[in-house]
CSV table of C-alpha atoms and ligand atoms in Angstrom, one decimal:
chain,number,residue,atom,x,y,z
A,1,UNK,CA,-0.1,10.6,19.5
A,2,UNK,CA,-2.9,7.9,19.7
A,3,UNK,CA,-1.7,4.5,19.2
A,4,UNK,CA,-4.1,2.0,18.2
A,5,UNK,CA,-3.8,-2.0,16.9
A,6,UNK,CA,-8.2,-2.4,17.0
A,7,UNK,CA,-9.8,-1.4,14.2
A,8,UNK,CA,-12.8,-0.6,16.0
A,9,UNK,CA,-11.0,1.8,18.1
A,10,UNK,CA,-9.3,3.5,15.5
A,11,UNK,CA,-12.4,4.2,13.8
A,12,UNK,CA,-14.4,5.9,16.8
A,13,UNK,CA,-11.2,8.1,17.2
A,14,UNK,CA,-11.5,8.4,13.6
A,15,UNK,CA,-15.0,9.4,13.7
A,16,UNK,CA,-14.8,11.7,15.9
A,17,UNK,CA,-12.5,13.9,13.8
A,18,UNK,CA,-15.0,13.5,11.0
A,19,UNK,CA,-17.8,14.8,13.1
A,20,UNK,CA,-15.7,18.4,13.7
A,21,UNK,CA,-15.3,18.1,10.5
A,22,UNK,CA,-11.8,17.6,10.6
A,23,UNK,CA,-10.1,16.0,7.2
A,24,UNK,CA,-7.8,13.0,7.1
A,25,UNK,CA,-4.2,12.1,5.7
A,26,UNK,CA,-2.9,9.5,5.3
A,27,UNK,CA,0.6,7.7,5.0
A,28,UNK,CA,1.2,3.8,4.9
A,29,UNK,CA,3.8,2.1,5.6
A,30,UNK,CA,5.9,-0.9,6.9
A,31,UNK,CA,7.8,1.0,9.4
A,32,UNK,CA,11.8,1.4,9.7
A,33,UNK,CA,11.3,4.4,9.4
A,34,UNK,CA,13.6,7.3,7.8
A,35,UNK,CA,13.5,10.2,6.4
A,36,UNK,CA,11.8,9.6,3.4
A,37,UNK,CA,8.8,8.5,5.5
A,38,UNK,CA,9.0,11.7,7.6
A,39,UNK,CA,9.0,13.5,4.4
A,40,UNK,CA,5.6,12.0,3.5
A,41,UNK,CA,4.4,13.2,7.4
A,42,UNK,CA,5.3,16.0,6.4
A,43,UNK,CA,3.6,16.1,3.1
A,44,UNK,CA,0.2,14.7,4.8
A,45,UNK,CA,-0.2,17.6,7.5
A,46,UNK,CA,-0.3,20.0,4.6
A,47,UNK,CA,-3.0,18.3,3.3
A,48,UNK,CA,-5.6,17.7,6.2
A,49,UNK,CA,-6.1,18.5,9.8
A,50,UNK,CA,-5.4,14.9,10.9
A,51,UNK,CA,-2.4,12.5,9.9
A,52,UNK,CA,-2.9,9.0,10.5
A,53,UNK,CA,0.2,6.9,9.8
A,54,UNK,CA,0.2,3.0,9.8
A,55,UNK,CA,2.9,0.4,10.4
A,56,UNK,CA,2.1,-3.0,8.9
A,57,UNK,CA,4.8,-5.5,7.7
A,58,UNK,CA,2.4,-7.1,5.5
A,59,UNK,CA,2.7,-10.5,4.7
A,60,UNK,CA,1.1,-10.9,1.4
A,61,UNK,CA,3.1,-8.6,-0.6
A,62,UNK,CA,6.4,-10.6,0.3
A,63,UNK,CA,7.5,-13.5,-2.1
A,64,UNK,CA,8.4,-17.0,-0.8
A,65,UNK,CA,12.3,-16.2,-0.6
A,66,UNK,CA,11.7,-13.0,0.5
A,67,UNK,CA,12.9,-11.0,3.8
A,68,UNK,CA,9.3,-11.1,5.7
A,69,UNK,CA,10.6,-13.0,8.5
A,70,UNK,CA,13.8,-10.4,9.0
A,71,UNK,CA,12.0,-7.2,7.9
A,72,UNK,CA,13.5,-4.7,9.8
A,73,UNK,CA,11.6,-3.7,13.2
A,74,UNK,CA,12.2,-0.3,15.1
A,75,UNK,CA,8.9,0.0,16.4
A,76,UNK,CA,9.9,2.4,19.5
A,77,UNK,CA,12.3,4.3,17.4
A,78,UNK,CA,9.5,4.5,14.5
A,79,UNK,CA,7.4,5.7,17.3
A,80,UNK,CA,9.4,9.1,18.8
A,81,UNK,CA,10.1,9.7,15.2
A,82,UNK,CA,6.4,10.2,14.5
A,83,UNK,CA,5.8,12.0,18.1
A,84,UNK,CA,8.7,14.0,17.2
A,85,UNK,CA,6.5,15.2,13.6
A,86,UNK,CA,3.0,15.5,15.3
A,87,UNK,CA,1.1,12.5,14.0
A,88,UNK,CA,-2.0,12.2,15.4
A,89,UNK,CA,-2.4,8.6,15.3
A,90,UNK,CA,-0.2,5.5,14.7
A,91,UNK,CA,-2.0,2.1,13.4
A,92,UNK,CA,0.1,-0.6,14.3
A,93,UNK,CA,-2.1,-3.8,13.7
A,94,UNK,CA,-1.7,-7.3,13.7
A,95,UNK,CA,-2.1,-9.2,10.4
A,96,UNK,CA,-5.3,-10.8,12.0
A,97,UNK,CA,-7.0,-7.4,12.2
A,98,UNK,CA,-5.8,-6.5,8.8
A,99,UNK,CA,-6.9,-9.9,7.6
A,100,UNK,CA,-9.5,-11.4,9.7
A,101,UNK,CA,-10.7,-15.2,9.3
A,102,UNK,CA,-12.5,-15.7,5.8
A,103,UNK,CA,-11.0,-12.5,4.5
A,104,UNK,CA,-10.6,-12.4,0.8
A,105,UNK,CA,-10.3,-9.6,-2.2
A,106,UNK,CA,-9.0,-10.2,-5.8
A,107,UNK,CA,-8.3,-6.5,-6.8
A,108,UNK,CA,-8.2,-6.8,-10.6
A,109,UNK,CA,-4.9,-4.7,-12.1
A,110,UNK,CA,-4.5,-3.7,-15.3
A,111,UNK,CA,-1.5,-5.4,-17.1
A,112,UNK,CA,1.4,-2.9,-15.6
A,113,UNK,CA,1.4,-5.4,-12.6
A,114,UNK,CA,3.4,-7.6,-14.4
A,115,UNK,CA,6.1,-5.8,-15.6
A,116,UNK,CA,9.5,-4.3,-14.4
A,117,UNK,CA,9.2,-5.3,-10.1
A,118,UNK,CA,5.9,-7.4,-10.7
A,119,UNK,CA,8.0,-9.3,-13.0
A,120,UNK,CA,10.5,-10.2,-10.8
A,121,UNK,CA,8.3,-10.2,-7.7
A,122,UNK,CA,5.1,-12.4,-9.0
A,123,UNK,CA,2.0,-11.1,-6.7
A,124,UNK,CA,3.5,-8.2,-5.1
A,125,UNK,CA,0.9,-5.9,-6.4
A,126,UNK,CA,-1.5,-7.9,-5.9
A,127,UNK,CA,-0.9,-8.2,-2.0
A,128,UNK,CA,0.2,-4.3,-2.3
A,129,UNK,CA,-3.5,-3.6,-3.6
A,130,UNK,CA,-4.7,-6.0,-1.3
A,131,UNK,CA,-3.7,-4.2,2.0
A,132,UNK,CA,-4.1,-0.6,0.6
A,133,UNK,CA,-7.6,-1.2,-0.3
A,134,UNK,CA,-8.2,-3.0,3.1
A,135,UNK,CA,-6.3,0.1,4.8
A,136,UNK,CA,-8.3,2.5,3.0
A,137,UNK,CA,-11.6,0.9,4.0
A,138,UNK,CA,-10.3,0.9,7.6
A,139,UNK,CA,-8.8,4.5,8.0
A,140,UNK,CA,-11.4,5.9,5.2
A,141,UNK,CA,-8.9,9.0,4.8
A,142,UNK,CA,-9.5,12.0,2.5
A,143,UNK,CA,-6.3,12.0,1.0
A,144,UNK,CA,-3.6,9.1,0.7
A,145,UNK,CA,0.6,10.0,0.4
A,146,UNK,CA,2.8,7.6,-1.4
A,147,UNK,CA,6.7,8.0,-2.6
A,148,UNK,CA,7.4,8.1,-5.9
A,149,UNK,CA,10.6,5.9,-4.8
A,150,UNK,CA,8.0,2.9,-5.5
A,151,UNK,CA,6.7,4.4,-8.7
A,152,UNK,CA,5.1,1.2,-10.4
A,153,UNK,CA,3.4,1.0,-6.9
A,154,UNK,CA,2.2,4.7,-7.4
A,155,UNK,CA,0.5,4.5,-10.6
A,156,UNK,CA,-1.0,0.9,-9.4
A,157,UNK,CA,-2.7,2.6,-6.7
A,158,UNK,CA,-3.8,5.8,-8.5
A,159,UNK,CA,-5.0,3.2,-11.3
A,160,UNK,CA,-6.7,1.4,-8.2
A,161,UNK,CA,-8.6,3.9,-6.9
A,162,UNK,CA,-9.8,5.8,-10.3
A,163,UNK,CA,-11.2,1.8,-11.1
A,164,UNK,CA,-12.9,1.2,-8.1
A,165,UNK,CA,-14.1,4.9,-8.2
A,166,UNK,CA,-12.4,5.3,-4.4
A,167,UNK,CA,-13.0,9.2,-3.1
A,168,UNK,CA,-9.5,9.5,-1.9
A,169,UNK,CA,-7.3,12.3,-3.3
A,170,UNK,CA,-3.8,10.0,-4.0
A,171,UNK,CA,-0.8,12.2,-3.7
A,172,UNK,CA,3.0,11.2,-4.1
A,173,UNK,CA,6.0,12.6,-2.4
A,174,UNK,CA,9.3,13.0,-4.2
A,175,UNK,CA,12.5,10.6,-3.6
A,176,UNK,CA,14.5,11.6,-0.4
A,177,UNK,CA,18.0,10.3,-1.4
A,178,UNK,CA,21.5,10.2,1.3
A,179,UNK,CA,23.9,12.6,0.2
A,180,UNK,CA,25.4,10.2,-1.7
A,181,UNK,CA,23.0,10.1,-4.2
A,182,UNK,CA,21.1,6.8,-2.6
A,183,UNK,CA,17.5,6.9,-2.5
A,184,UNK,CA,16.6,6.0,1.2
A,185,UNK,CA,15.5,2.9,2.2
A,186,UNK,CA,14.6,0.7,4.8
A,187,UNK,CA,16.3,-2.1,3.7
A,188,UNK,CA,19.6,0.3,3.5
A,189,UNK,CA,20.0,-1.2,6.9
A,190,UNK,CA,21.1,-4.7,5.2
A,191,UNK,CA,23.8,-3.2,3.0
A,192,UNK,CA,27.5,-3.2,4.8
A,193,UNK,CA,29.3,0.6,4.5
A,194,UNK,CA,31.2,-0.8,1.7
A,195,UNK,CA,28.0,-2.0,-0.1
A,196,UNK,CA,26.4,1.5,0.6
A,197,UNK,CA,29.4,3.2,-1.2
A,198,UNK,CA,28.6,0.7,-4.0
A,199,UNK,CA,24.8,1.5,-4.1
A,200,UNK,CA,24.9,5.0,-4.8
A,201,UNK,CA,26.0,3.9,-8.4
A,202,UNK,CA,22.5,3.1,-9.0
A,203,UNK,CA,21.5,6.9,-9.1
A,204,UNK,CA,24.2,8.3,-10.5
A,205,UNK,CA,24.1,5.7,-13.6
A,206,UNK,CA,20.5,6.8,-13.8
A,207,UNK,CA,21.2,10.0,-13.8
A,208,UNK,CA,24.1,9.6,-16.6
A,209,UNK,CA,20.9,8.5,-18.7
A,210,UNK,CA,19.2,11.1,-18.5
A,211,UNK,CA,21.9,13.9,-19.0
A,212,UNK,CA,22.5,11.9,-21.8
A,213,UNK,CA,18.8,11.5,-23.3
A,214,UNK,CA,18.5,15.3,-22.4
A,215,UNK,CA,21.6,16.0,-24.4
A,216,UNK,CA,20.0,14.5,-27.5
A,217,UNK,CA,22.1,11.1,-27.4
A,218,UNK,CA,20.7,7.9,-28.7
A,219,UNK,CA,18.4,6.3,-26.1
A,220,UNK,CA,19.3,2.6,-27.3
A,221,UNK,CA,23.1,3.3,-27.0
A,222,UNK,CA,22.1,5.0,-23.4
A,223,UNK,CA,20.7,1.9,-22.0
A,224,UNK,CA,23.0,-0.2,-23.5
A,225,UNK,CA,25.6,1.7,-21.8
A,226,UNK,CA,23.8,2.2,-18.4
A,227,UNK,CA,22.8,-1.8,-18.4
A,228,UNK,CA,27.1,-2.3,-18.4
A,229,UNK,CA,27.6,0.3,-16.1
A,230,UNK,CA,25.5,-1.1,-13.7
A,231,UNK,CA,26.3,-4.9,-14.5
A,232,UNK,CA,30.0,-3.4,-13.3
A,233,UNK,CA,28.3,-3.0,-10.2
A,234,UNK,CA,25.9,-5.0,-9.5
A,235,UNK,CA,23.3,-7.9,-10.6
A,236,UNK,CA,21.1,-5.9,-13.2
A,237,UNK,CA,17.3,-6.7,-12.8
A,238,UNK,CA,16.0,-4.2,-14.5
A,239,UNK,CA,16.6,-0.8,-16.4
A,240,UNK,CA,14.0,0.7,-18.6
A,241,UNK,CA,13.1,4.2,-20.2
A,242,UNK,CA,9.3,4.3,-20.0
A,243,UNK,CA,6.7,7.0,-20.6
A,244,UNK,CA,5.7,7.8,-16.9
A,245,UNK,CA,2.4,7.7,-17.2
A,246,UNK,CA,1.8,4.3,-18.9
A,247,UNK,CA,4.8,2.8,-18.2
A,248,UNK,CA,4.5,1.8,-21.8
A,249,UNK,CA,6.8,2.5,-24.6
A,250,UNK,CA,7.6,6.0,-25.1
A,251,UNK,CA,5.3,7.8,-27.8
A,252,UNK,CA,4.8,11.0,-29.9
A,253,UNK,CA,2.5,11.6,-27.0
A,254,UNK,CA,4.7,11.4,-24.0
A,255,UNK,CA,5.2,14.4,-22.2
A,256,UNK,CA,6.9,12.7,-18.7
A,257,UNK,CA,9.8,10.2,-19.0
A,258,UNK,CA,10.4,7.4,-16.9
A,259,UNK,CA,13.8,6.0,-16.0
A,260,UNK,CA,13.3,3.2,-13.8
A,261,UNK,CA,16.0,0.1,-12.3
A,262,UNK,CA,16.2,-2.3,-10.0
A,263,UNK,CA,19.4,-4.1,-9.2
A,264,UNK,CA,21.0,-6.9,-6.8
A,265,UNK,CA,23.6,-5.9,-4.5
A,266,UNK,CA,24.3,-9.3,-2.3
A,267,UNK,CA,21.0,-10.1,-0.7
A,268,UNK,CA,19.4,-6.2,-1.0
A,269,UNK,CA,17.3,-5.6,-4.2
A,270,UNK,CA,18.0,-1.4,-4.7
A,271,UNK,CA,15.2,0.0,-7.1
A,272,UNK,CA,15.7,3.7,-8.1
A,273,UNK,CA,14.0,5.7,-10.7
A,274,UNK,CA,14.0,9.2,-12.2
A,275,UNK,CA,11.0,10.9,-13.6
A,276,UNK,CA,11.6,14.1,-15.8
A,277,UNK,CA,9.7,16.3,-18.6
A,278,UNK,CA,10.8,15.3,-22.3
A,279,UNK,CA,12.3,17.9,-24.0
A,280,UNK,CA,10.2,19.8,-26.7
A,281,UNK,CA,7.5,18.1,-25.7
B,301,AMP,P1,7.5,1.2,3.0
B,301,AMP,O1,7.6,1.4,4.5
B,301,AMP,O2,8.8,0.8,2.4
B,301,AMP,O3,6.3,0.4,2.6
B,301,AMP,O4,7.2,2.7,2.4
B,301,AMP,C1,6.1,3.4,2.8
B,301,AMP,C2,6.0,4.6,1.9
B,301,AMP,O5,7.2,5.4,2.0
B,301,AMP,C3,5.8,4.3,0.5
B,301,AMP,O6,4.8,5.1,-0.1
B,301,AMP,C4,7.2,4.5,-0.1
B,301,AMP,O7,7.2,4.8,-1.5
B,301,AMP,C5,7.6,5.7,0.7
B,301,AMP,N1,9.1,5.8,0.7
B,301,AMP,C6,10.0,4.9,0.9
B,301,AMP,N2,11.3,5.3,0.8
B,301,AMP,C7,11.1,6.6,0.4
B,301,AMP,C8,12.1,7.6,0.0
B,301,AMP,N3,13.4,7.4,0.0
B,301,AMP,N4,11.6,8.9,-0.3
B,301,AMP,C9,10.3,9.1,-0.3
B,301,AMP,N5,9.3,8.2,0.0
B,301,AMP,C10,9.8,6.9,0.3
């Protein structure tokens, strides 16, 4: 695996795939890396020749009280793990590559920034788009992988790159949860075992919804029901049943359902969500 932190580096390596005509994938992320990264790895070799993963804590898309400074860092571990599934190249910048001196975008969003996580987290798309678009103008790849675990994330970035008429083929790689039910996370590594025991509530509430909803139940009464459930639990921040492709209310016209959540447990914010066809649709 190549390693690179220059971005002029990483593009003449780049290049020189391009000029075999070799096609790129690619997966970002912040590192601490688990499964459900690996997953996406694995995901992006079946889409090109070339994988190019990137590990960048990125500063902007953290709030004032958020855990920037601690994020976690496994940098050597991250790095076997990525030998270990035959990435070609790691980009492990520093912010002032990323962002050099007299750097500046203002990525306009559509109004699904500011609701459900952008609600709670003011900006955080904003510096998501920010990086991804600066990331995709670095690495140039063909085609882009991103989990559905951060779905309002997802459809920001597919929303991004239709706007801004990107050619990058965006792709999305499904939730890889513990057995317990808990979706992975980096930020698992907060929660105590106790707290991890109590986390797994978040998916199996969610999951009570939907059984519910699929079982003809009354949706208000469902929420309603998961919102005490998980208040039981922990600090509710959200739980909302959207249509998945708007993340609006749900319509005659919705064919895909959105369950989405995100709740306090001490200092770790879980967010979870469960995306399924609507019956007789
Ligand atoms: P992060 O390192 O948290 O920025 O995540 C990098 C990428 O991995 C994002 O596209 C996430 O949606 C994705 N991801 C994080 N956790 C999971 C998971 N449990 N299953 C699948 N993808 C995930």
């Amino acid at each position: 695996m190549h390693i690179f932190n220059d971005v002029v580096k990483l593009q003449l390596a780049l290049d020189s795939y391009r000029k075999k005509n070799e096609t790129i994938a690619f997966v970002p992320t912040m590192g601490g890396l688990h499964e459900g990264h690996l997953s996406l790895v694995r995901l992006a070799k079946q889409k090109a020749d070339k994988v190019v993963v990137s590990i960048f804590v990125n500063p902007t898309q953290f709030g004032e009280n958020e855990d920037f400074d601690k994020y976690p860092n496994t940098l050597s571990n991250d790095k076997s793990l990525l030998i270990d599934n035959e990435v070609d190249v790691l980009f492990n910048p520093d912010a002032d590559r990323v962002y050099p001196d007299g750097f500046a975008t203002d990525i306009k969003l559509d109004s699904t920034e500011g609701i459900l996580c952008g609600a709670s987290r003011p900006g955080h798309f904003q510096g998501v788009a920010q990086v991804v678009k600066r990331l995709f103008d670095i690495v140039k790849p063909d085609v882009a992988i991103f989990g559905q675990k951060d779905y309002q994330q997802l459809l920001i970035i597919k929303q991004m790159v239709k706007n801004l008429s990107l050619d990058i083929d965006i792709k999305s790689g499904d939730i890889v949860r513990q057995k317990s039910g808990l979706a992975m996370s980096t930020r698992n590594q907060y929660l105590s075992t106790n707290e991890a025991i109590t986390a797994a509530n978040l998916y199996k509430i969610l999951n009570e919804l939907k059984q519910g909803y699929l079982n003809n139940q009354q949706l208000d009464l469902l929420i309603n029901q998961a919102k005490k459930q998980l208040e039981h639990h922990f600090k509710l921040d959200y739980i909302e049943v959207l249509d998945a492709n708007t993340l609006r209310q749900i319509t005659d016209n919705t064919h895909e359902i959105a369950i989405l959540s995100a709740v306090f447990l001490g200092p770790v914010r879980l967010i979870d969500n469960i995306i399924f066809r609507r019956k007789n649709v």
